[in-house]
PDB file of C-alpha atoms in Angstrom:
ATOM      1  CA  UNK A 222      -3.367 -15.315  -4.420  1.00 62.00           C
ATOM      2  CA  UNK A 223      -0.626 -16.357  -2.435  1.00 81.00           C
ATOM      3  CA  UNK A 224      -2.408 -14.967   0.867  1.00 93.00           C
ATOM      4  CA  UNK A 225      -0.371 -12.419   3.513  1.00 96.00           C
ATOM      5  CA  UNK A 226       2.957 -14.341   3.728  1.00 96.00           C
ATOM      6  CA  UNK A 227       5.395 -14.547   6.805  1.00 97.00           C
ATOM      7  CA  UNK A 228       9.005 -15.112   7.559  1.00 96.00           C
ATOM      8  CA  UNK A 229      10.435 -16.948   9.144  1.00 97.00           C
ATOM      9  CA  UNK A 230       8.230 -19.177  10.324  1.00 96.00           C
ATOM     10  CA  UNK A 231       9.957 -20.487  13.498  1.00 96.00           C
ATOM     11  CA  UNK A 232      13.145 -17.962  15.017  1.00 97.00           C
ATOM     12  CA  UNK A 233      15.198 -19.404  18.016  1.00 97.00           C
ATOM     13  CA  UNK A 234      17.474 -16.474  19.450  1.00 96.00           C
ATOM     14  CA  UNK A 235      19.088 -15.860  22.497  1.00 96.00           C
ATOM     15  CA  UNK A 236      18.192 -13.178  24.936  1.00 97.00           C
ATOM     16  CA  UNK A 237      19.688  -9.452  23.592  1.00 96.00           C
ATOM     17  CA  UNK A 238      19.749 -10.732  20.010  1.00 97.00           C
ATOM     18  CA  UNK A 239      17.991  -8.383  17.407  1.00 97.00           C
ATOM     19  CA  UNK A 240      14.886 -10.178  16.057  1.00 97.00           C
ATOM     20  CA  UNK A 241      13.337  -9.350  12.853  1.00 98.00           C
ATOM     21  CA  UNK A 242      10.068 -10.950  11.763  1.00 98.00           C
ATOM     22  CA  UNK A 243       8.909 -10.093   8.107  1.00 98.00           C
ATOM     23  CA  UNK A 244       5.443  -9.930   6.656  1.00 98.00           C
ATOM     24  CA  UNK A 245       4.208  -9.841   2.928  1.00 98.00           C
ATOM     25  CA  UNK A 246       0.382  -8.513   2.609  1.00 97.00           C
ATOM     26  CA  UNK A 247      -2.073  -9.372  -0.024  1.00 96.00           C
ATOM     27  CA  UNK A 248      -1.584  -7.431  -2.993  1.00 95.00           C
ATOM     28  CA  UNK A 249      -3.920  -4.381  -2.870  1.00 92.00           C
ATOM     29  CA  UNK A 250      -4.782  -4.255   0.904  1.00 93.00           C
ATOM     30  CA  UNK A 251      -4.109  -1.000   2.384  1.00 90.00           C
ATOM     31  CA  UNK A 252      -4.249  -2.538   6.070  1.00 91.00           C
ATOM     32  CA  UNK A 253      -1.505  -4.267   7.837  1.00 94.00           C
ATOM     33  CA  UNK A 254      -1.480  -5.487  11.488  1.00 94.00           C
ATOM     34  CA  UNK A 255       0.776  -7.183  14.033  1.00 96.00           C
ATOM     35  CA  UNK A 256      -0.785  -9.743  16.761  1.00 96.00           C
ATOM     36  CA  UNK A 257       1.011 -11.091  19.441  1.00 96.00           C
ATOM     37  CA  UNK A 258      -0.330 -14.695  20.650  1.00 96.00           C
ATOM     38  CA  UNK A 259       0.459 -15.715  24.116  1.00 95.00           C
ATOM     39  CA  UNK A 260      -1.249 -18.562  26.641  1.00 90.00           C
ATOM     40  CA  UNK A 261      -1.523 -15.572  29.162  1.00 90.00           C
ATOM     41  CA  UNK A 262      -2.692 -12.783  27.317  1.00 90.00           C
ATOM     42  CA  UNK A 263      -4.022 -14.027  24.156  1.00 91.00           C
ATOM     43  CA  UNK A 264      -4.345 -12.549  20.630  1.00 93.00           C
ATOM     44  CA  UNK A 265      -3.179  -8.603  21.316  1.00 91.00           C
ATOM     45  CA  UNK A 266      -2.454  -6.058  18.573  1.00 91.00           C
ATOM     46  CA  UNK A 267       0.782  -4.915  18.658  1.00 94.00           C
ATOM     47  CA  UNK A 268       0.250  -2.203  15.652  1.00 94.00           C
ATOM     48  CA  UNK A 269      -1.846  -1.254  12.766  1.00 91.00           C
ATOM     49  CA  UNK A 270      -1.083   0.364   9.514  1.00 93.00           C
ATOM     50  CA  UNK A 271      -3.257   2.067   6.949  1.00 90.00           C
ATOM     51  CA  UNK A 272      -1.646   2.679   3.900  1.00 92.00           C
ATOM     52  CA  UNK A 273       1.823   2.107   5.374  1.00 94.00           C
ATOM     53  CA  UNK A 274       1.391   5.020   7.769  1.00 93.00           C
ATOM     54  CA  UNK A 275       1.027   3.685  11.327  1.00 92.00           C
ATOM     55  CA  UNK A 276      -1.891   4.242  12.780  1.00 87.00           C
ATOM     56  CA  UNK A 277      -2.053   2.521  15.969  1.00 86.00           C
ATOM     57  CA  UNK A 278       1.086   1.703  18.173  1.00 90.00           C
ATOM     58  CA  UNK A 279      -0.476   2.003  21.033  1.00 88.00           C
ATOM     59  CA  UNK A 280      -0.083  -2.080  21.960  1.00 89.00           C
ATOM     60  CA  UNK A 281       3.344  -1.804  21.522  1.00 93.00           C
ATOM     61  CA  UNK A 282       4.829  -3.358  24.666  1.00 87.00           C
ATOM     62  CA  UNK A 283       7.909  -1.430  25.339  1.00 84.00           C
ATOM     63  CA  UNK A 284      10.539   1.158  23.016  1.00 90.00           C
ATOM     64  CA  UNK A 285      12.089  -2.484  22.178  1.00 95.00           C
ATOM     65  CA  UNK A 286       9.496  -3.132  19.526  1.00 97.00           C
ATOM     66  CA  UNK A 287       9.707  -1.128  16.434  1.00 97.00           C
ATOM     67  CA  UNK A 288       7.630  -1.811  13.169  1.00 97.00           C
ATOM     68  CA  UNK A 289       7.660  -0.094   9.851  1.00 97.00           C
ATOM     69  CA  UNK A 290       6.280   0.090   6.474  1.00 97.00           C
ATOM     70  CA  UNK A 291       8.249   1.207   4.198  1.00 96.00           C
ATOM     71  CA  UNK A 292       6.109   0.380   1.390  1.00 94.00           C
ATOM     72  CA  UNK A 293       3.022  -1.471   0.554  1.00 94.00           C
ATOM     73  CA  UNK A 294       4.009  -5.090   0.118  1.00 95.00           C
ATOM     74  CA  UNK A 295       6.207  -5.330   2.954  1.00 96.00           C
ATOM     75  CA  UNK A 296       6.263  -4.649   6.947  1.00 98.00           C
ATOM     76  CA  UNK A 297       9.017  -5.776   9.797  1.00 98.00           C
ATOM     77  CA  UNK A 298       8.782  -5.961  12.927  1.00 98.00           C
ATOM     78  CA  UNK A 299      11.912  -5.883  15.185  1.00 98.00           C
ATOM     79  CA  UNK A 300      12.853  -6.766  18.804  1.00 97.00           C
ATOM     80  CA  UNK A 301      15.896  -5.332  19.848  1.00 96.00           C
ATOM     81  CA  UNK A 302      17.269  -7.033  22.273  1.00 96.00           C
ATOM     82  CA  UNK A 303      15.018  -9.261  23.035  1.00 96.00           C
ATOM     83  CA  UNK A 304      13.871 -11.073  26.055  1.00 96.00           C
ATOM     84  CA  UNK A 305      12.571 -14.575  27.356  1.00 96.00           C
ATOM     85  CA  UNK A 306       8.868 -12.768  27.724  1.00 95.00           C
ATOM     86  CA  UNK A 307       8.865 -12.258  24.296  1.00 96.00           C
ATOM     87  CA  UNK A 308       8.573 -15.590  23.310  1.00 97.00           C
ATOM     88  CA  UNK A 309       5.189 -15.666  21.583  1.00 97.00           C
ATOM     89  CA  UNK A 310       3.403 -16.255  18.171  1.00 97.00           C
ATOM     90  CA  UNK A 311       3.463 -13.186  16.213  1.00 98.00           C
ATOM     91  CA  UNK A 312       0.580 -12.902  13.122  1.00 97.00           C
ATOM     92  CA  UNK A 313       0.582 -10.254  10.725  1.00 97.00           C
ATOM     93  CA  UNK A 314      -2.871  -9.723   8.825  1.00 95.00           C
ATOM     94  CA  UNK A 315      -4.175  -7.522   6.003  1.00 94.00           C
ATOM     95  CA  UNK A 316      -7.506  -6.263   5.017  1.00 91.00           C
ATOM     96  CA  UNK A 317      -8.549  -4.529   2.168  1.00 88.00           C
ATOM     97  CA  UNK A 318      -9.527  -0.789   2.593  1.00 77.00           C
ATOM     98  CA  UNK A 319      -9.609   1.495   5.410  1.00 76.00           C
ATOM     99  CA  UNK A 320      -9.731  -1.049   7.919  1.00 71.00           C
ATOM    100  CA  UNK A 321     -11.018   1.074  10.975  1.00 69.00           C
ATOM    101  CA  UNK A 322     -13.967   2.395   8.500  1.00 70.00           C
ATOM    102  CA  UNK A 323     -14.747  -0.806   7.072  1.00 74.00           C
ATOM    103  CA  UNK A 324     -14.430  -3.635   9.887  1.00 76.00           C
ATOM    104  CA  UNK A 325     -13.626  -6.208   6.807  1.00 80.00           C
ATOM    105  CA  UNK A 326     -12.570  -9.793   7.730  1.00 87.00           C
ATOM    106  CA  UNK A 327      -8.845  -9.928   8.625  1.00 90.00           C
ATOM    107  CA  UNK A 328      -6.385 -12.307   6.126  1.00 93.00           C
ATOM    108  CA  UNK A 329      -3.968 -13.473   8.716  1.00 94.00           C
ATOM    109  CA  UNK A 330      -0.519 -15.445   7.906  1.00 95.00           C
ATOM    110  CA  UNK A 331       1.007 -18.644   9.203  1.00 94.00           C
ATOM    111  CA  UNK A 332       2.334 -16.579  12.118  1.00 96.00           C
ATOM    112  CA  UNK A 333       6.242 -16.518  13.024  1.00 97.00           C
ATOM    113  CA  UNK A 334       6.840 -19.084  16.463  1.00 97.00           C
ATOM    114  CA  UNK A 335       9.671 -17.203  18.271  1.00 98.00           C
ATOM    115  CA  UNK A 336      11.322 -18.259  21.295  1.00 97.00           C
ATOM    116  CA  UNK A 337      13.684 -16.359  23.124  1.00 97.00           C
ATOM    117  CA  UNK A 338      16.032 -18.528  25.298  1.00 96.00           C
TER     118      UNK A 338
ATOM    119  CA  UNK B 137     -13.899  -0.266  26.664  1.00 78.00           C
ATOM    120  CA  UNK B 138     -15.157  -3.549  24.584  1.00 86.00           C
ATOM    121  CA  UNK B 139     -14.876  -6.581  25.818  1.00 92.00           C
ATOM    122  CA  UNK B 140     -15.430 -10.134  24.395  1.00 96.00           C
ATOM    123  CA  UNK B 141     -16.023 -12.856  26.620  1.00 97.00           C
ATOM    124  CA  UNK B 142     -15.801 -16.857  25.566  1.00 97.00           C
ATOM    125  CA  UNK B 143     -16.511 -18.375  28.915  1.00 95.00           C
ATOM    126  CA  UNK B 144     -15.749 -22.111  27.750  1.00 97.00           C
ATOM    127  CA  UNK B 145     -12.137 -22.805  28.056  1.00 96.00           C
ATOM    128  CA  UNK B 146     -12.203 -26.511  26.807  1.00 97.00           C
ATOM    129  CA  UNK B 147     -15.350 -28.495  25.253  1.00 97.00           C
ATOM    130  CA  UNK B 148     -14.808 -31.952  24.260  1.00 97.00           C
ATOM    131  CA  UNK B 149     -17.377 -33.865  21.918  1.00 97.00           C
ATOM    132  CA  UNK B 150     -17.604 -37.012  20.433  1.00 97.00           C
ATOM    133  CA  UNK B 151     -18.131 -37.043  16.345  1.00 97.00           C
ATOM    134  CA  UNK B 152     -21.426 -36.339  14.955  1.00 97.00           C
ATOM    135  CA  UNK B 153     -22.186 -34.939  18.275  1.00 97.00           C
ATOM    136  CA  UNK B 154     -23.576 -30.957  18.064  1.00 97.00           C
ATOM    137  CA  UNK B 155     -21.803 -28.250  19.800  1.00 98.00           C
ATOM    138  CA  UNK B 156     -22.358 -24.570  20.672  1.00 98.00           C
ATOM    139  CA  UNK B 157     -19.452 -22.366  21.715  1.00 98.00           C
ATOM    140  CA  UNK B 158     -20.269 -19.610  23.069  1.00 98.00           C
ATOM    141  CA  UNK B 159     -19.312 -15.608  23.381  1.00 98.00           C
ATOM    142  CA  UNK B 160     -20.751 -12.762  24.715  1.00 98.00           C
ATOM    143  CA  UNK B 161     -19.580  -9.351  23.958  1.00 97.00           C
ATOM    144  CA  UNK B 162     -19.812  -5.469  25.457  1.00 94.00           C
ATOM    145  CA  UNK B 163     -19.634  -2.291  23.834  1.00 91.00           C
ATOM    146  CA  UNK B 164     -20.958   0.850  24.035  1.00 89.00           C
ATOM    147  CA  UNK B 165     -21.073   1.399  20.725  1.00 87.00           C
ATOM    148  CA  UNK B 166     -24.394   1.234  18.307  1.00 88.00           C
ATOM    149  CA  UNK B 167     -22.236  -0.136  15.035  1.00 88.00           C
ATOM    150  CA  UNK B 168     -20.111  -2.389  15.616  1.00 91.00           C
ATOM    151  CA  UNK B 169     -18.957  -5.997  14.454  1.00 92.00           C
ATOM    152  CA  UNK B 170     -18.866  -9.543  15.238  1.00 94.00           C
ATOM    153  CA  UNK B 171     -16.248 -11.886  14.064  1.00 95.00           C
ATOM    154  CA  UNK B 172     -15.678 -15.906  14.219  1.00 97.00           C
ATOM    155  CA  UNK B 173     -12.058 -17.192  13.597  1.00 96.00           C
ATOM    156  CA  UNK B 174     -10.933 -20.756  13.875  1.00 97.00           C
ATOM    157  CA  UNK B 175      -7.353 -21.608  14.467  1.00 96.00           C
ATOM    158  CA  UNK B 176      -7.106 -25.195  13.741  1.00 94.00           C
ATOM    159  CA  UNK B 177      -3.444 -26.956  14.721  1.00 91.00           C
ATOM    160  CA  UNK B 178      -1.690 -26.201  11.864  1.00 89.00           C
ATOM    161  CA  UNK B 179      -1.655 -22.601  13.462  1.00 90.00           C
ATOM    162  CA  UNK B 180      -3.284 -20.043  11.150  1.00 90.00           C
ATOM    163  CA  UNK B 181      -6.059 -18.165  11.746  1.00 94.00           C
ATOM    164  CA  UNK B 182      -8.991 -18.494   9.269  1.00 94.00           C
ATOM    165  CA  UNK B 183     -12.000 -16.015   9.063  1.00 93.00           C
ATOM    166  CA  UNK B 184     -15.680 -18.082   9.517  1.00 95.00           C
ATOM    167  CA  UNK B 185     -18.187 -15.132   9.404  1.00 94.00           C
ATOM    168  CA  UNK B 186     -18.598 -11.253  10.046  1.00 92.00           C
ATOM    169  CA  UNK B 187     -21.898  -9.379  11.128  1.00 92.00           C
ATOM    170  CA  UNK B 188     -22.712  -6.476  12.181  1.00 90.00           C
ATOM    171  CA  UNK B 189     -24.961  -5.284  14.329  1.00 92.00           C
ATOM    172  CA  UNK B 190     -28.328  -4.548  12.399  1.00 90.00           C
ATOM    173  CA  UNK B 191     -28.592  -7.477  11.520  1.00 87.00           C
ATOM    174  CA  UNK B 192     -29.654 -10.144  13.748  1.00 85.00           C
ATOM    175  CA  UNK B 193     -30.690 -12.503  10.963  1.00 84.00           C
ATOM    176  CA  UNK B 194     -29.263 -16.494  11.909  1.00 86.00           C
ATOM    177  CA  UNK B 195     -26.721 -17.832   9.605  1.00 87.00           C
ATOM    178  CA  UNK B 196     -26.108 -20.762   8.314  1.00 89.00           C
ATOM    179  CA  UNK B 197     -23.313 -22.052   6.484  1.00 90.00           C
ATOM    180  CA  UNK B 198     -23.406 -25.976   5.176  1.00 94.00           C
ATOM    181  CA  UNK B 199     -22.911 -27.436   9.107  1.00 95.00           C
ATOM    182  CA  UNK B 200     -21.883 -24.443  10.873  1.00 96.00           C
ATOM    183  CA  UNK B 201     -24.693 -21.270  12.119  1.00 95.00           C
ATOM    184  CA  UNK B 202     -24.954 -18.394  14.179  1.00 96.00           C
ATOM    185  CA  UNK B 203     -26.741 -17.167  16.882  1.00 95.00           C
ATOM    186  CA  UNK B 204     -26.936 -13.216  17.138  1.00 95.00           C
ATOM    187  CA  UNK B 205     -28.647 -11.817  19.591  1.00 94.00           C
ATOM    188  CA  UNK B 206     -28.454  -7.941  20.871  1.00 93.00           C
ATOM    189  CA  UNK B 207     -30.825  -8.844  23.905  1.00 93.00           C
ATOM    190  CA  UNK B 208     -28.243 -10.918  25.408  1.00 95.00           C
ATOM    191  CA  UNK B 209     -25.360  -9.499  23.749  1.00 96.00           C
ATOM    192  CA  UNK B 210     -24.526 -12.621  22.487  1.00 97.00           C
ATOM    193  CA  UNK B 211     -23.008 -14.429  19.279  1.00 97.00           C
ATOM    194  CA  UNK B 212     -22.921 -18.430  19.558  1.00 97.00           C
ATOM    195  CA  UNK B 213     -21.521 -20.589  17.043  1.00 97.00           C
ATOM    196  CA  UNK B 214     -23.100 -23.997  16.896  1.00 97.00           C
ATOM    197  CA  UNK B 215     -21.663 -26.893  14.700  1.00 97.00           C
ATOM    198  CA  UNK B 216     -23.733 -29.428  13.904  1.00 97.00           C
ATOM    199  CA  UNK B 217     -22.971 -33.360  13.622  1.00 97.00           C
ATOM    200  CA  UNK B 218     -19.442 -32.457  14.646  1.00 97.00           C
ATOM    201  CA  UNK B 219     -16.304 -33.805  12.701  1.00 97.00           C
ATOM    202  CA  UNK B 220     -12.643 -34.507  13.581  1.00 96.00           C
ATOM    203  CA  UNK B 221     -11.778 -31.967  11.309  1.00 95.00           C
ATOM    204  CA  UNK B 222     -13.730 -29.634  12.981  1.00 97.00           C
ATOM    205  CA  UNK B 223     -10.889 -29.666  16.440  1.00 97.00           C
ATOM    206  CA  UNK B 224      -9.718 -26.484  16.838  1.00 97.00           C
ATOM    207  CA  UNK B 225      -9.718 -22.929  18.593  1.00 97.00           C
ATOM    208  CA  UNK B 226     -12.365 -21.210  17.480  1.00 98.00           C
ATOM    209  CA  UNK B 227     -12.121 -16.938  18.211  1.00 97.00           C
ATOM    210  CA  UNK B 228     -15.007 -14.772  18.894  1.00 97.00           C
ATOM    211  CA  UNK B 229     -13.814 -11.189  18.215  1.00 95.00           C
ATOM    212  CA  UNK B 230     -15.456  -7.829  18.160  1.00 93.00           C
ATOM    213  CA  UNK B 231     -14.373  -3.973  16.808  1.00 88.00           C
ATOM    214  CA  UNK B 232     -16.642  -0.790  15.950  1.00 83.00           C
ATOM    215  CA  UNK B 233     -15.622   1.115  12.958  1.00 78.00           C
ATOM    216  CA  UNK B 234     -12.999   4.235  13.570  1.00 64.00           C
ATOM    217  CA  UNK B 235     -13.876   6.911  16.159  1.00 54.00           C
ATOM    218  CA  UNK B 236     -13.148   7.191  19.496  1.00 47.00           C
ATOM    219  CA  UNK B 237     -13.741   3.974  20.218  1.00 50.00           C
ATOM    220  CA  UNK B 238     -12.144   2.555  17.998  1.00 55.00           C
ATOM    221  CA  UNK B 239      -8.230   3.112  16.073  1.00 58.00           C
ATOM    222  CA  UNK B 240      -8.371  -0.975  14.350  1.00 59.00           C
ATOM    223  CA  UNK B 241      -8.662  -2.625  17.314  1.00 76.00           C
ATOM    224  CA  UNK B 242     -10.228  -6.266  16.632  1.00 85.00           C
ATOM    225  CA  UNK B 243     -10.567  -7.887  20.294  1.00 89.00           C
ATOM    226  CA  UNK B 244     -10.772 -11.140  20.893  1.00 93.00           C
ATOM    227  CA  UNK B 245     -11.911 -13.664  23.459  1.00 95.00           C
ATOM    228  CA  UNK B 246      -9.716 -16.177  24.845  1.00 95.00           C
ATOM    229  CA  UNK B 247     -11.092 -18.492  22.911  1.00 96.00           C
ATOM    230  CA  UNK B 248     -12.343 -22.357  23.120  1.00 97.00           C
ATOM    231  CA  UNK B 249     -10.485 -24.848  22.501  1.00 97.00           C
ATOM    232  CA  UNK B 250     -13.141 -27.718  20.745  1.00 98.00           C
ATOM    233  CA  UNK B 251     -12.006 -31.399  20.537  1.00 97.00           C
ATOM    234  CA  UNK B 252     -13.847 -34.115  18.345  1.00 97.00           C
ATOM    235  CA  UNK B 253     -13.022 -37.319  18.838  1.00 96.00           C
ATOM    236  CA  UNK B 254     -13.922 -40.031  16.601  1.00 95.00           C
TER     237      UNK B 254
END
């Protein structure tokens, strides 16, 4: 298995650019999340998908994030525009099942380094 | 609200040298679940063990184990005759399965940043 695959893997944009950062899941995992990874704050979820439906946007920073689903072997999520604070690591990870019924172990990706100059 | 707490910011050992990072955790829920992630430098983040909360049975896993203990609300990760290889971030996180607690949130600590050196 190729394991949850993400693109690109390093994005350099200036500030009000559109960012999109792509995510490919394992193959048969019905949960998909987005982490953000800053010094300050940490690992944070940004959102969480069960069967491509959202489920939790609620770490969302700001209406300048979106995410979507639109079907089960692929997930964006977009910045538009973005800003310097942005500038973080950003994981996607899958697990298999209903993740908020069955706590499994997380299968994170390489992560996507943006920086927002 | 749960919380997970990795007090050690830094720990620097010498190889073969054992080390126990620690983490300390609150909920207020009955089920829940314990997590250990290592991010080495390469920048991933790779799963080391899950448990949940009845059962507070050590683990042991070639040199790594695991201390779990409700009492103190506690889950320490010891590694044992440290290697280079070992120099990471490790992540202590915690979730409770869905309810009202809980949506898929998997919190973690801040983690500790472990450095072997030969």
């Amino acid at each position: 298995d190729a394991g949850v695959i993400q693109s690109p893997r390093h994005e350099v944009t200036e500030m009000g650019q559109e960012v999109t950062l792509r995510c490919k899941p394992i193959s048969g995992h019905n949960s998909l999340f987005w982490y953000r990874q800053t010094m300050m704050r940490g690992l944070e979820l940004l959102i969480y998908f069960n069967n491509n439906v959202p489920i939790d946007d609620s770490g969302m920073p700001e209406d300048r994030f979106s995410a979507k689903m639109p079907n089960a072997s692929f997930s964006t999520l977009k910045i538009q525009p973005s800003e310097p604070r942005d500038s973080a690591v950003y994981f996607c990870a899958s697990s298999p099942g209903t993740w908020f019924t069955t706590n499994e172990k997380l299968f994170f990706g390489s992560g996507t380094q943006l920086s927002v100059l | 609200a749960q919380k997970v707490t990795q007090a050690q910011t830094e720990i620097s050992v010498v190889e073969k040298e054992d080390v126990t990072l620690d983490c300390v955790y609150e909920t207020r829920d009955t089920t829940y679940y314990l997590f250990w992630y290592k991010q080495p430098p390469s920048g991933e983040l790779v799963f080391l063990i899950r448990r949940n909360s009845f059962d507070e049975q050590n683990e042991i896993s070639g040199r790594y184990s695991w201390n779990f203990q409700k009492s103190t609300s506690s889950f320490n990760f010891t590694i044992t005759a440290s290697q280079v290889v070992d120099s990471a971030v490790y992540f202590c996180a915690l979730t409770s399965p869905g309810g009202s607690s809980n949506t898929g949130k998997l919190i973690f600590g801040q983690g500790t940043t472990l450095q072997v050196k030969p």
